[in-house]
Amino acid sequence: MSVVSGKKIVLGISGGIAAYKTASLVRLFIKAGAHVQVIMTPASKDFITPLTLSTLSKNPVYSSFFNEEEESSQNAQWNNHVELGLWADLILIAPATANTMSKMATGNCDNLLIATYLSAKCPVYFAPAMDLDMYKHPTTVASFEALTSFGNIMIPAESGELASGLSGEGRMAEPENILAFIERDLSAKLPLRNKTILITAGPTYEAIDPVRFIGNHSSGKMGFDIAHEAAKQGARVILISGPTHYTVQDAAITLVRVTSAQEMYEACHQYFETVDVAICAAAVADYRPKEVATQKIKKADTDMVIALEKTTDILASLGAAKKNQFLIGFALETENEIENAKQKIQKKNLDLIVLNSLQDEGAGFATATNKITFIDRNYTVESMPLKSKELVAADIINKVIVHYEKNS
């Protein structure tokens, strides 16, 4: 999965011949999973049509402060540059002509694109495009220096044949190279880059016979959401999952499928020594049948008694083996929740526990939401409101990020 997946991107297009490349650029962003809003300068519409970019981006294209067909009407709709600037996770101006860069550098705010740029609080990338003599002119170089000093990120022009017929530096980077540049830059700034996180998810099934098992209602969604959020923040993830219908498509996530508690135990210990963080979100069976029938057990007229034995406590075993790993456990409780969770922190050598209570509506198994309470090894209690499991996953991974920021 691309690091731009889910990102909201404002693509600003200024008036240069390289504007024709922006159709391919929009397609690449959309294919990578980004949301794209195009803003064009008036001059850029001489090189590529708003209709083309609107069709590709699946969004209306803006080029003026008012919708042009309604500009003289009392009911004219204002294109709010402040909202556009705040909406964006990043802004890319490509092509960035000498004229547009000069306006960006000096604050000459005479069009919607510059107004949006000046309103933005997100990273801004710009991809210069112009003839080679313009590219090397002292005023253009001054614009480069000013923009980068403001924190903007320049995607250098490439060398090649130019519209003038000359050949040299000044050609806008190819769309594939622009996307790759942004992906590399964003990846290098992710807070969990170079970290490996082990995550367990889902239930375990403990066989009674070849067709029956003891299990629970865990869907695995919470663990999979944590895995996706960890990968989104730059981590390499090893996701060990019990039986669930969820899958992963992110190359940063290695999915290891298991069925029983013993298989999950073995998989966790196979990887634990090499990871930085372990988050045990799986609902592992506490007991399993002592004897597993090799053939399907036939129905009888009398009651059946199944003898159970304890499974190995995976979380406690990881706590005992822990060296420098940051270890997070989950606790699902129905009574004396806080006290029971605190006891698990000490008993299992945890750094943080995520408490779920089945007393809270919308929390627990087989729901799209969760309501958790964080308790750290100092017994600091932090209760969180009911949220989607995706947002809960972000809260959990943020605890990991804060841990490393404090200890960096």
Short mmCIF file of C-alpha atoms in Angstrom, two decimals:
data_model
loop_
_atom_site.label_atom_id
_atom_site.label_comp_id
_atom_site.label_asym_id
_atom_site.label_seq_id
_atom_site.Cartn_x
_atom_site.Cartn_y
_atom_site.Cartn_z
CA MET A 1 0.00 0.00 0.00
CA SER A 2 1.31 3.43 -0.93
CA VAL A 3 2.10 5.88 1.84
CA VAL A 4 -0.20 8.37 0.08
CA SER A 5 -3.18 6.02 0.39
CA GLY A 6 -5.98 7.88 2.13
CA LYS A 7 -4.13 11.20 1.89
CA LYS A 8 -6.02 14.30 0.80
CA ILE A 9 -3.94 15.99 -1.88
CA VAL A 10 -4.46 19.43 -3.38
CA LEU A 11 -2.83 19.43 -6.80
CA GLY A 12 -2.11 23.00 -7.96
CA ILE A 13 -1.53 23.41 -11.67
CA SER A 14 0.03 26.54 -13.11
CA GLY A 15 0.30 27.69 -16.70
CA GLY A 16 3.11 25.79 -18.38
CA ILE A 17 3.23 23.24 -21.16
CA ALA A 18 4.07 20.54 -18.59
CA ALA A 19 0.48 20.88 -17.35
CA TYR A 20 -0.43 18.17 -19.86
CA LYS A 21 1.40 15.67 -17.62
CA THR A 22 -0.96 16.32 -14.73
CA ALA A 23 -3.60 13.99 -16.18
CA SER A 24 -1.20 11.08 -15.63
CA LEU A 25 -0.26 12.48 -12.23
CA VAL A 26 -3.88 12.54 -11.07
CA ARG A 27 -4.38 8.97 -12.27
CA LEU A 28 -1.31 7.81 -10.34
CA PHE A 29 -2.50 9.47 -7.12
CA ILE A 30 -5.98 7.99 -7.45
CA LYS A 31 -4.55 4.54 -8.19
CA ALA A 32 -2.38 4.86 -5.07
CA GLY A 33 -5.52 5.48 -2.99
CA ALA A 34 -5.26 9.26 -2.52
CA HIS A 35 -8.10 11.79 -2.68
CA VAL A 36 -7.27 14.55 -5.15
CA GLN A 37 -8.62 18.09 -5.39
CA VAL A 38 -7.33 20.05 -8.38
CA ILE A 39 -6.88 23.82 -8.35
CA MET A 40 -5.84 25.44 -11.63
CA THR A 41 -4.53 28.89 -12.34
CA PRO A 42 -6.50 30.62 -15.13
CA ALA A 43 -3.51 30.32 -17.50
CA SER A 44 -3.19 26.56 -16.95
CA LYS A 45 -6.55 25.97 -18.64
CA ASP A 46 -4.91 26.85 -21.95
CA PHE A 47 -2.85 23.66 -21.66
CA ILE A 48 -5.29 21.07 -20.21
CA THR A 49 -9.03 21.19 -19.65
CA PRO A 50 -10.71 21.21 -16.25
CA LEU A 51 -13.10 18.55 -17.58
CA THR A 52 -10.25 16.08 -18.07
CA LEU A 53 -8.92 16.61 -14.55
CA SER A 54 -12.38 16.60 -12.97
CA THR A 55 -13.18 13.28 -14.64
CA LEU A 56 -9.92 11.72 -13.48
CA SER A 57 -10.01 13.11 -9.94
CA LYS A 58 -13.76 12.53 -9.50
CA ASN A 59 -13.98 16.01 -8.00
CA PRO A 60 -14.90 19.43 -9.39
CA VAL A 61 -11.90 21.49 -10.46
CA TYR A 62 -11.50 24.99 -9.03
CA SER A 63 -9.76 27.88 -10.75
CA SER A 64 -11.33 31.06 -9.38
CA PHE A 65 -12.78 32.37 -6.13
CA PHE A 66 -16.29 31.99 -7.53
CA ASN A 67 -17.82 29.48 -9.89
CA GLU A 68 -17.33 31.26 -13.17
CA GLU A 69 -20.81 30.64 -14.55
CA GLU A 70 -22.33 32.10 -11.37
CA GLU A 71 -19.81 34.89 -10.72
CA SER A 72 -22.19 37.68 -11.71
CA SER A 73 -25.13 36.11 -9.89
CA GLN A 74 -26.23 36.99 -6.36
CA ASN A 75 -26.28 33.26 -5.66
CA ALA A 76 -22.63 32.76 -6.64
CA GLN A 77 -20.83 30.00 -4.69
CA TRP A 78 -17.55 31.03 -3.06
CA ASN A 79 -14.67 28.57 -3.43
CA ASN A 80 -13.26 28.81 0.07
CA HIS A 81 -9.46 28.84 -0.13
CA VAL A 82 -9.15 28.51 3.67
CA GLU A 83 -11.18 25.30 3.72
CA LEU A 84 -9.23 23.94 0.78
CA GLY A 85 -5.93 24.68 2.50
CA LEU A 86 -7.02 23.10 5.77
CA TRP A 87 -8.54 20.06 4.03
CA ALA A 88 -5.26 19.04 2.45
CA ASP A 89 -2.81 16.57 3.99
CA LEU A 90 -0.33 17.82 1.41
CA ILE A 91 -0.20 20.28 -1.48
CA LEU A 92 1.66 19.62 -4.69
CA ILE A 93 2.15 22.43 -7.20
CA ALA A 94 3.07 20.89 -10.54
CA PRO A 95 4.06 22.37 -12.83
CA ALA A 96 5.37 25.24 -10.73
CA THR A 97 6.19 27.96 -13.24
CA ALA A 98 8.59 30.85 -12.58
CA ASN A 99 5.59 33.16 -12.30
CA THR A 100 3.76 30.99 -9.75
CA MET A 101 6.87 30.37 -7.66
CA SER A 102 7.56 34.12 -7.57
CA LYS A 103 4.03 34.69 -6.26
CA MET A 104 4.45 31.94 -3.67
CA ALA A 105 7.73 33.46 -2.51
CA THR A 106 6.43 37.02 -2.24
CA GLY A 107 2.83 36.39 -1.22
CA ASN A 108 1.41 38.00 -4.38
CA CYS A 109 -2.04 36.52 -3.84
CA ASP A 110 -3.96 37.16 -7.07
CA ASN A 111 -5.52 33.74 -7.69
CA LEU A 112 -7.20 30.87 -5.84
CA LEU A 113 -4.15 28.61 -5.93
CA ILE A 114 -1.87 31.12 -4.19
CA ALA A 115 -4.61 31.94 -1.65
CA THR A 116 -4.95 28.24 -0.87
CA TYR A 117 -1.18 27.85 -0.59
CA LEU A 118 -0.98 30.75 1.86
CA SER A 119 -3.81 29.23 3.94
CA ALA A 120 -2.32 25.73 4.17
CA LYS A 121 -0.80 24.17 7.28
CA CYS A 122 0.34 20.96 5.57
CA PRO A 123 3.57 20.06 3.72
CA VAL A 124 3.89 21.74 0.32
CA TYR A 125 5.79 20.18 -2.58
CA PHE A 126 6.56 22.02 -5.80
CA ALA A 127 7.83 20.69 -9.10
CA PRO A 128 9.43 23.46 -11.21
CA ALA A 129 9.01 23.44 -15.00
CA MET A 130 10.42 26.01 -17.42
CA ASP A 131 13.05 26.50 -20.09
CA LEU A 132 16.69 26.00 -19.08
CA ASP A 133 17.69 29.68 -19.07
CA MET A 134 14.64 30.58 -16.96
CA TYR A 135 15.48 27.71 -14.59
CA LYS A 136 18.98 29.08 -13.98
CA HIS A 137 18.03 32.77 -13.82
CA PRO A 138 18.97 34.46 -10.51
CA THR A 139 15.35 35.43 -9.81
CA THR A 140 14.22 31.83 -10.24
CA VAL A 141 17.06 30.58 -8.04
CA ALA A 142 16.01 33.19 -5.45
CA SER A 143 12.46 31.77 -5.58
CA PHE A 144 13.81 28.26 -5.01
CA GLU A 145 15.80 29.44 -2.00
CA ALA A 146 12.92 31.42 -0.54
CA LEU A 147 10.40 28.60 -0.92
CA THR A 148 12.68 25.96 0.59
CA SER A 149 13.53 28.33 3.46
CA PHE A 150 9.78 28.46 4.20
CA GLY A 151 9.80 24.68 4.59
CA ASN A 152 8.43 23.84 1.15
CA ILE A 153 9.92 20.79 -0.55
CA MET A 154 11.30 21.08 -4.06
CA ILE A 155 11.04 18.18 -6.49
CA PRO A 156 13.98 18.97 -8.79
CA ALA A 157 13.41 19.38 -12.49
CA GLU A 158 14.88 16.80 -14.84
CA SER A 159 17.06 17.24 -17.91
CA GLY A 160 15.79 16.49 -21.38
CA GLU A 161 14.15 17.98 -24.42
CA LEU A 162 12.24 21.18 -23.65
CA ALA A 163 9.27 22.78 -25.39
CA SER A 164 11.57 25.43 -26.86
CA GLY A 165 13.45 22.75 -28.76
CA LEU A 166 16.48 23.14 -26.52
CA SER A 167 17.71 20.34 -24.33
CA GLY A 168 18.73 20.76 -20.71
CA GLU A 169 17.54 21.19 -17.14
CA GLY A 170 14.08 22.57 -16.50
CA ARG A 171 11.80 19.74 -17.56
CA MET A 172 9.18 18.90 -14.91
CA ALA A 173 9.83 15.56 -13.25
CA GLU A 174 7.84 12.73 -14.77
CA PRO A 175 4.61 11.87 -12.89
CA GLU A 176 5.98 8.49 -11.76
CA ASN A 177 9.07 10.20 -10.37
CA ILE A 178 7.00 12.84 -8.59
CA LEU A 179 4.92 10.18 -6.85
CA ALA A 180 8.05 8.21 -5.92
CA PHE A 181 9.72 11.36 -4.55
CA ILE A 182 6.71 12.17 -2.36
CA GLU A 183 6.42 8.56 -1.15
CA ARG A 184 10.11 8.48 -0.18
CA ASP A 185 9.90 11.83 1.57
CA LEU A 186 6.77 10.93 3.53
CA SER A 187 8.14 7.50 4.45
CA ALA A 188 11.36 8.99 5.80
CA LYS A 189 9.35 11.18 8.18
CA LEU A 190 7.02 8.51 9.55
CA PRO A 191 7.39 8.14 13.34
CA LEU A 192 7.65 4.33 13.37
CA ARG A 193 10.04 3.87 10.47
CA ASN A 194 12.67 1.24 11.24
CA LYS A 195 10.43 -0.30 13.92
CA THR A 196 9.05 -3.83 13.80
CA ILE A 197 5.77 -4.52 15.57
CA LEU A 198 4.27 -7.92 16.34
CA ILE A 199 0.47 -7.90 16.62
CA THR A 200 -1.89 -10.76 17.44
CA ALA A 201 -5.50 -10.72 16.29
CA GLY A 202 -8.68 -12.76 16.21
CA PRO A 203 -9.82 -15.82 18.14
CA THR A 204 -8.23 -19.23 18.49
CA TYR A 205 -10.09 -22.45 17.76
CA GLU A 206 -9.40 -25.40 20.06
CA ALA A 207 -10.39 -28.68 18.42
CA ILE A 208 -12.83 -31.09 20.06
CA ASP A 209 -12.91 -33.44 17.07
CA PRO A 210 -12.27 -32.99 13.34
CA VAL A 211 -15.41 -30.83 12.89
CA ARG A 212 -16.03 -29.13 16.25
CA PHE A 213 -14.04 -26.63 18.27
CA ILE A 214 -14.12 -24.31 21.27
CA GLY A 215 -13.84 -20.66 20.20
CA ASN A 216 -15.12 -17.17 20.90
CA HIS A 217 -16.82 -14.28 19.11
CA SER A 218 -13.70 -12.25 18.26
CA SER A 219 -13.79 -11.06 14.63
CA GLY A 220 -10.13 -9.96 14.56
CA LYS A 221 -11.04 -6.46 13.37
CA MET A 222 -9.32 -4.66 16.25
CA GLY A 223 -6.00 -6.41 15.64
CA PHE A 224 -6.15 -5.89 11.89
CA ASP A 225 -6.96 -2.18 12.37
CA ILE A 226 -3.97 -1.83 14.71
CA ALA A 227 -1.77 -3.53 12.11
CA HIS A 228 -2.90 -1.19 9.33
CA GLU A 229 -2.36 1.88 11.53
CA ALA A 230 1.12 0.70 12.53
CA ALA A 231 2.04 0.19 8.87
CA LYS A 232 0.59 3.60 8.04
CA GLN A 233 2.99 5.13 10.57
CA GLY A 234 5.98 3.42 8.97
CA ALA A 235 6.37 0.21 10.95
CA ARG A 236 7.07 -3.24 9.58
CA VAL A 237 4.29 -5.42 10.98
CA ILE A 238 4.11 -9.12 11.74
CA LEU A 239 0.41 -9.88 12.18
CA ILE A 240 -0.33 -13.27 13.73
CA SER A 241 -4.03 -13.96 13.30
CA GLY A 242 -6.37 -16.69 14.37
CA PRO A 243 -9.26 -17.71 12.09
CA THR A 244 -10.87 -14.61 10.57
CA HIS A 245 -12.13 -13.44 7.18
CA TYR A 246 -9.94 -10.31 7.23
CA THR A 247 -6.99 -10.04 4.84
CA VAL A 248 -4.18 -7.55 4.25
CA GLN A 249 -2.82 -6.01 1.06
CA ASP A 250 -0.13 -3.78 2.56
CA ALA A 251 3.37 -4.97 1.71
CA ALA A 252 4.55 -3.72 5.12
CA ILE A 253 2.37 -6.31 6.87
CA THR A 254 3.37 -9.98 7.02
CA LEU A 255 0.28 -12.04 7.83
CA VAL A 256 0.83 -15.31 9.68
CA ARG A 257 -2.29 -17.49 9.91
CA VAL A 258 -2.74 -19.80 12.89
CA THR A 259 -5.65 -21.74 14.36
CA SER A 260 -4.97 -22.83 17.93
CA ALA A 261 -3.54 -21.14 21.01
CA GLN A 262 -0.47 -23.38 20.79
CA GLU A 263 0.16 -22.38 17.18
CA MET A 264 -0.17 -18.70 18.14
CA TYR A 265 2.24 -19.22 21.06
CA GLU A 266 4.83 -20.80 18.78
CA ALA A 267 4.47 -18.08 16.12
CA CYS A 268 4.78 -15.28 18.69
CA HIS A 269 7.98 -16.73 20.14
CA GLN A 270 9.39 -17.29 16.67
CA TYR A 271 9.34 -13.53 16.02
CA PHE A 272 9.36 -11.88 19.47
CA GLU A 273 13.10 -11.65 19.92
CA THR A 274 13.48 -9.57 16.73
CA VAL A 275 10.66 -7.04 17.27
CA ASP A 276 10.57 -3.67 18.98
CA VAL A 277 6.92 -3.77 20.05
CA ALA A 278 4.35 -6.51 20.69
CA ILE A 279 0.63 -5.77 20.88
CA CYS A 280 -1.40 -8.80 21.93
CA ALA A 281 -4.95 -8.07 20.82
CA ALA A 282 -6.00 -11.66 20.08
CA ALA A 283 -8.72 -13.36 22.12
CA VAL A 284 -6.76 -16.51 22.94
CA ALA A 285 -8.60 -19.47 24.45
CA ASP A 286 -7.73 -20.04 28.11
CA TYR A 287 -8.63 -23.74 27.92
CA ARG A 288 -8.58 -26.51 25.32
CA PRO A 289 -9.91 -30.07 25.28
CA LYS A 290 -7.53 -32.42 27.03
CA GLU A 291 -8.21 -35.13 24.45
CA VAL A 292 -9.07 -34.48 20.80
CA ALA A 293 -11.14 -37.16 19.12
CA THR A 294 -9.71 -38.39 15.83
CA GLN A 295 -13.18 -39.10 14.46
CA LYS A 296 -16.38 -37.07 14.64
CA ILE A 297 -18.07 -37.65 17.98
CA LYS A 298 -21.50 -39.20 17.43
CA LYS A 299 -24.56 -37.81 19.16
CA ALA A 300 -25.62 -39.90 22.15
CA ASP A 301 -28.67 -39.96 24.39
CA THR A 302 -26.57 -39.05 27.43
CA ASP A 303 -24.75 -35.83 28.28
CA MET A 304 -21.14 -35.48 27.21
CA VAL A 305 -18.38 -34.20 29.46
CA ILE A 306 -15.26 -32.67 27.92
CA ALA A 307 -12.20 -32.44 30.14
CA LEU A 308 -10.29 -29.17 29.59
CA GLU A 309 -6.71 -28.18 30.27
CA LYS A 310 -5.14 -24.74 30.44
CA THR A 311 -3.44 -23.28 27.41
CA THR A 312 -0.10 -21.53 27.78
CA ASP A 313 -0.52 -17.83 28.61
CA ILE A 314 1.07 -16.19 25.56
CA LEU A 315 1.16 -12.68 26.99
CA ALA A 316 2.75 -13.79 30.27
CA SER A 317 5.34 -15.85 28.37
CA LEU A 318 6.28 -12.83 26.26
CA GLY A 319 6.52 -10.71 29.40
CA ALA A 320 8.90 -13.25 30.91
CA ALA A 321 11.04 -13.24 27.75
CA LYS A 322 10.96 -9.46 27.33
CA LYS A 323 14.21 -7.56 27.01
CA ASN A 324 13.76 -4.10 25.48
CA GLN A 325 10.41 -4.69 23.78
CA PHE A 326 7.46 -2.40 24.49
CA LEU A 327 4.75 -4.88 25.43
CA ILE A 328 1.04 -4.07 25.25
CA GLY A 329 -1.70 -6.43 26.36
CA PHE A 330 -5.49 -6.42 26.19
CA ALA A 331 -7.87 -7.26 28.98
CA LEU A 332 -11.57 -7.98 28.48
CA GLU A 333 -13.30 -7.80 31.85
CA THR A 334 -16.86 -7.97 33.17
CA GLU A 335 -16.26 -6.99 36.80
CA ASN A 336 -13.62 -5.23 38.94
CA GLU A 337 -12.19 -4.12 35.60
CA ILE A 338 -9.54 -1.64 36.72
CA GLU A 339 -8.16 -3.74 39.55
CA ASN A 340 -8.03 -6.91 37.45
CA ALA A 341 -6.24 -5.06 34.67
CA LYS A 342 -3.69 -3.58 37.09
CA GLN A 343 -2.90 -7.04 38.42
CA LYS A 344 -2.22 -8.25 34.88
CA ILE A 345 0.28 -5.43 34.29
CA GLN A 346 2.46 -6.60 37.17
CA LYS A 347 1.87 -10.32 36.75
CA LYS A 348 2.64 -10.34 33.02
CA ASN A 349 5.35 -7.65 32.99
CA LEU A 350 3.46 -5.30 30.67
CA ASP A 351 4.24 -1.70 29.75
CA LEU A 352 0.63 -0.87 28.90
CA ILE A 353 -2.71 -2.62 29.04
CA VAL A 354 -5.80 -1.83 26.96
CA LEU A 355 -8.91 -2.54 29.00
CA ASN A 356 -12.23 -3.45 27.43
CA SER A 357 -15.34 -3.82 29.55
CA LEU A 358 -18.33 -5.81 28.34
CA GLN A 359 -20.38 -3.49 30.53
CA ASP A 360 -19.80 -0.70 27.98
CA GLU A 361 -22.29 -0.64 25.13
CA GLY A 362 -20.56 -0.75 21.75
CA ALA A 363 -17.36 -2.34 23.11
CA GLY A 364 -15.97 -5.85 22.83
CA PHE A 365 -16.37 -8.51 20.16
CA ALA A 366 -18.05 -8.31 16.76
CA THR A 367 -18.67 -4.56 16.79
CA ALA A 368 -17.37 -1.71 14.61
CA THR A 369 -16.66 0.38 17.72
CA ASN A 370 -14.74 0.02 20.95
CA LYS A 371 -14.41 1.82 24.26
CA ILE A 372 -11.09 1.35 25.98
CA THR A 373 -9.16 2.43 29.03
CA PHE A 374 -5.36 2.70 29.01
CA ILE A 375 -3.44 1.71 32.13
CA ASP A 376 0.36 1.99 32.10
CA ARG A 377 2.96 0.29 34.28
CA ASN A 378 2.76 3.22 36.73
CA TYR A 379 -0.99 2.48 37.03
CA THR A 380 -1.97 5.74 35.37
CA VAL A 381 -5.55 5.30 34.15
CA GLU A 382 -6.78 7.07 31.00
CA SER A 383 -10.35 6.40 29.88
CA MET A 384 -11.24 7.00 26.24
CA PRO A 385 -14.68 7.67 24.74
CA LEU A 386 -16.49 5.25 22.43
CA LYS A 387 -14.86 5.38 19.00
CA SER A 388 -14.61 3.42 15.79
CA LYS A 389 -12.05 0.64 15.99
CA GLU A 390 -9.97 2.46 13.38
CA LEU A 391 -9.69 5.49 15.69
CA VAL A 392 -9.02 3.25 18.70
CA ALA A 393 -6.19 1.66 16.70
CA ALA A 394 -4.76 5.13 16.06
CA ASP A 395 -4.89 5.87 19.81
CA ILE A 396 -3.04 2.64 20.59
CA ILE A 397 -0.33 3.23 18.00
CA ASN A 398 0.02 6.81 19.23
CA LYS A 399 0.97 5.38 22.64
CA VAL A 400 3.79 3.52 20.90
CA ILE A 401 4.89 6.69 19.11
CA VAL A 402 4.88 8.69 22.36
CA HIS A 403 6.92 5.97 24.07
CA TYR A 404 9.70 6.24 21.50
CA GLU A 405 9.56 10.03 21.43
CA LYS A 406 10.10 10.09 25.21
CA ASN A 407 12.96 7.63 25.00
CA SER A 408 14.72 8.98 21.91
#
